[in-house]
C-alpha positions as semicolon CSV with decimal commas, in nm:
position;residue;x (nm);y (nm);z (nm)
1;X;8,805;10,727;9,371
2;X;8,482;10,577;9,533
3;X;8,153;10,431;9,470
4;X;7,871;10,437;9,655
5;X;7,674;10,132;9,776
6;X;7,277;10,109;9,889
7;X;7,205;10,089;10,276
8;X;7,015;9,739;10,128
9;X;7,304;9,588;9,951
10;X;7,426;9,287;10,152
11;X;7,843;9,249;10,204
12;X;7,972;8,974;10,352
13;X;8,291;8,904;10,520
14;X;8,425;8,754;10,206
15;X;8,310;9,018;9,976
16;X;8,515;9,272;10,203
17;X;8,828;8,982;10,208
18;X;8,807;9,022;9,811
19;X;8,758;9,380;9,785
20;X;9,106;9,403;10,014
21;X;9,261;9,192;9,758
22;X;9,152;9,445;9,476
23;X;9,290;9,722;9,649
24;X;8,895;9,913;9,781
25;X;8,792;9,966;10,143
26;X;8,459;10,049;10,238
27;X;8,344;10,372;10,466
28;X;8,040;10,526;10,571
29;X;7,980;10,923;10,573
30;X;7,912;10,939;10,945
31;X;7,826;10,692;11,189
32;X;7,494;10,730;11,217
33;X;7,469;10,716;10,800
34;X;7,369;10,340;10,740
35;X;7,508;10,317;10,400
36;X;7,901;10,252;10,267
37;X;8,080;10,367;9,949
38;X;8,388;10,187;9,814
39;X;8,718;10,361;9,827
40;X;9,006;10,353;9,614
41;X;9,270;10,675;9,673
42;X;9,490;10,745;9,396
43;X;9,789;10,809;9,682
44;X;9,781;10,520;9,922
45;X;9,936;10,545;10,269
46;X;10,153;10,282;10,378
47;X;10,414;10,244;10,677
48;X;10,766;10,046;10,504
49;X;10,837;9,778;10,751
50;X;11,175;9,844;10,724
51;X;11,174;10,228;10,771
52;X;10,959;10,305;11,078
53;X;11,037;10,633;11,240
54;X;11,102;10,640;11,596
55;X;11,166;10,919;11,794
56;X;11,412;10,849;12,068
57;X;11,124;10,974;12,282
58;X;10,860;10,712;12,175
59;X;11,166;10,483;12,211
60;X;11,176;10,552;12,584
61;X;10,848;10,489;12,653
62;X;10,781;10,121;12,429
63;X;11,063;10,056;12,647
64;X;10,958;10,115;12,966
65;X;10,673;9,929;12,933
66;X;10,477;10,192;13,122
67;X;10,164;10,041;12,918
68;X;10,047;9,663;12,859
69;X;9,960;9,596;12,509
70;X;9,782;9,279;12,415
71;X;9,635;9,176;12,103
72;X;9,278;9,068;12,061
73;X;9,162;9,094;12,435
74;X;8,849;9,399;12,325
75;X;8,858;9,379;11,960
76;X;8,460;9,497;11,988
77;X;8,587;9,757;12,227
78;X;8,873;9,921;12,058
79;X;8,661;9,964;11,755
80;X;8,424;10,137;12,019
81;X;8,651;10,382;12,141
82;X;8,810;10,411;11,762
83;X;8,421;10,523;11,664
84;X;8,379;10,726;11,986
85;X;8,372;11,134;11,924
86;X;8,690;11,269;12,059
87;X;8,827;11,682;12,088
88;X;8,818;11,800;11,696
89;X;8,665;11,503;11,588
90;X;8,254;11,512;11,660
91;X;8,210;11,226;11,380
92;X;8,392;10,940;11,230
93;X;8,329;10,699;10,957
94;X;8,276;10,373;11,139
95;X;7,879;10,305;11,166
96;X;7,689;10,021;11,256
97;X;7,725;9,807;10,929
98;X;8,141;9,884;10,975
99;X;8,121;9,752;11,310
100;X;7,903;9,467;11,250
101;X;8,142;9,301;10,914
102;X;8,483;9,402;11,121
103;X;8,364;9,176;11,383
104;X;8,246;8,912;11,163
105;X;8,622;8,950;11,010
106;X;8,750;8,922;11,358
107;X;8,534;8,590;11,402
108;X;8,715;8,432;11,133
109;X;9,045;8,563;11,257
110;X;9,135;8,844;10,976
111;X;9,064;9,121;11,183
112;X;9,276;9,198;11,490
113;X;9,329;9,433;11,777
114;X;9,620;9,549;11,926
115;X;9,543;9,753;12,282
116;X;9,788;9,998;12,477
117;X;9,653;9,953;12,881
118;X;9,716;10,111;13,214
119;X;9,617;9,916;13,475
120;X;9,272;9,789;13,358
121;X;9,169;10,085;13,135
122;X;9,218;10,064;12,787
123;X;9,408;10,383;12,691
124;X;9,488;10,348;12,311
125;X;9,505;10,097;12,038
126;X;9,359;9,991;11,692
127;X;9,226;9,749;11,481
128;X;9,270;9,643;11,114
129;X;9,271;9,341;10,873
130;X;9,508;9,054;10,777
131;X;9,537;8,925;10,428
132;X;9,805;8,707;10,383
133;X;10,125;8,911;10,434
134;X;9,931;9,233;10,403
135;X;9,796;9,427;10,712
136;X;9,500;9,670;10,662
137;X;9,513;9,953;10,942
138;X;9,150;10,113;10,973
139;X;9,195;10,320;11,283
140;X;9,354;10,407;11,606
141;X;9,267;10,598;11,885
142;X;9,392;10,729;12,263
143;X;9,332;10,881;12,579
144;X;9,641;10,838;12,724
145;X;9,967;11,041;12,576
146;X;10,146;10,795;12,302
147;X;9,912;10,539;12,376
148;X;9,826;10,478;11,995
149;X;10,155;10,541;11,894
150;X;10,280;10,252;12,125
151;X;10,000;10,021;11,980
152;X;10,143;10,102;11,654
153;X;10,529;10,040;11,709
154;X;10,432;9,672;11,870
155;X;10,230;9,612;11,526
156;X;10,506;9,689;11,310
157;X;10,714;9,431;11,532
158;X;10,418;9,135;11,499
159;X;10,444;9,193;11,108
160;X;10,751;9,212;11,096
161;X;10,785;8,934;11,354
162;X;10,495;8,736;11,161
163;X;10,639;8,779;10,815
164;X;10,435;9,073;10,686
165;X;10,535;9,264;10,353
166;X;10,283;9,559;10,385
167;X;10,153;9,757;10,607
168;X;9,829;9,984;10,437
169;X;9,723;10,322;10,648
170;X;9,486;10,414;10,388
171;X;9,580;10,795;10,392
172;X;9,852;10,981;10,554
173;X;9,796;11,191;10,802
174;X;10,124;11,411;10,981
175;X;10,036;11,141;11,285
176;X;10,121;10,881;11,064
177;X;10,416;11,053;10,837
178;X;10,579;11,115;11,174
179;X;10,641;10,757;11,229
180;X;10,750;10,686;10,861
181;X;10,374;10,693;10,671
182;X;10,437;10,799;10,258
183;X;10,227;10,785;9,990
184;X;10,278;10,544;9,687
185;X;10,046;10,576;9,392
186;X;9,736;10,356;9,255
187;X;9,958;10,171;9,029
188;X;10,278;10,083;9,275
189;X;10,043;10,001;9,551
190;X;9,850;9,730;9,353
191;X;10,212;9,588;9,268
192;X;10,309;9,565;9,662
193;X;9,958;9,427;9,706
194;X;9,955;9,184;9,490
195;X;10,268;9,061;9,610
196;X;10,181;9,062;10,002
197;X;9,815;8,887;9,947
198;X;10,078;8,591;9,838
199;X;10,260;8,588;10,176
200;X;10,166;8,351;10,444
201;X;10,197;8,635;10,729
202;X;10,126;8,477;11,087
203;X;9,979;8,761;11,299
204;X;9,942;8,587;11,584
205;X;10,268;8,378;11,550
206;X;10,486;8,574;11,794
207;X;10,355;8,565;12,175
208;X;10,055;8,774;12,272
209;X;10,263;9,010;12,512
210;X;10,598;9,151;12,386
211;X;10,794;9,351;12,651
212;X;10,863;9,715;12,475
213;X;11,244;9,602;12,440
214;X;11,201;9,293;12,244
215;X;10,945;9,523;12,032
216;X;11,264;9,784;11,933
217;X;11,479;9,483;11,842
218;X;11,266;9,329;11,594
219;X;11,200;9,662;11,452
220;X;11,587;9,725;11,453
221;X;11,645;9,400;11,287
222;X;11,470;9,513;10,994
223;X;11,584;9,885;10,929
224;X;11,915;9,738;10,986
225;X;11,951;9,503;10,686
């Protein structure tokens, strides 16, 4: 379900913080489209904190560190390279309006990065928003093989880590359902939300660098309960 909004109409950061809390997410068309419609999907994607999927692959390579993830360090960046047209995918949804309230979010510290690096390039990551114990993913990207996946497994940890109850991914894509993404409908989603919005999740309450193998235990704390 969506509505559209004029180019015209003026959202602010706290209009977006309440629209999260009813369960609608704004996107734009294109990026170069200056207007936003509101989205609702009748199948939400969301990643279970307790029932991430990792490969014993992946597992190898949060381990080995072989890429520094921080948090926060090019939040205007990362949503660059997340807008950026890649192989497959000319266009994306994030325009300049997207841009400019994600970074007023991140002001105000309810929107965060997390970024995957190799020596001083930034090589994957993404960005979403924090609402009390609920975490918002709006995109991801990569250049580097796993890079995005690695940002992801390290976010599951800080929730988990930071007391999160939900993680949101909007829409599943077979990306996503291979590391644990499902579907829930309208009605069971706006149960967990409610819920999570009533959390006091801490996203920045573990350290700002986790080494890969502290990462898997935290995870492995959880989906062994």
């Amino acid at each position: 379900m969506s509505s559209r909004d004029s180019a015209s109409s003026e959202i602010t950061p706290e209009m977006l913080l309440r629209a999260y809390t009813c369960g609608i997410f704004p996107m734009a068309e294109s990026a170069d489209d200056p207007t936003l419609f509101w989205v609702e999907p009748e199948q939400r994607g969301i990643i279970p904190l307790d029932n991430m999927k990792i490969s014993s692959r992946l597992a190898r390579t949060v381990r080995s560190d072989c890429f520094r993830v921080e948090i926060n360090t090019a939040f205007a960046r990362t949503m660059s390279e997340c807008a950026a047209p890649r192989p497959g995918r000319e266009d994306t949804w994030i325009n300049k309006r997207i841009r400019d309230l994600y970074g007023a979010l991140h002001d105000i510290g309810h929107c965060h990065s997390v970024e995957t690096w190799d020596g001083d390039d930034l090589v994957g990551g993404l960005y979403g928003v924090s609402l009390g114990g609920a975490f918002f993913g709006e995109s991801m990207f990569h250049t580097a093989r796993d890079a995005s996946k690695v940002a992801l497994v390290h976010l599951v940890a800080r929730l988990i880590a930071g007391g999160f109850t939900l993680l949101d991914t909007q829409f599943v894509t077979e990306h996503l359902r291979s590391l644990g993404a499902i579907e829930v409908p309208r009605r069971k989603y706006r149960v967990l939300l409610e819920d999570a919005v009533e959390v006091r999740g801490e996203f920045c309450a573990p350290p700002p660098v986790l080494s890969g193998a502290d990462v898997l235990d935290i995870i492995a704390s959880r989906t062994t309960r």
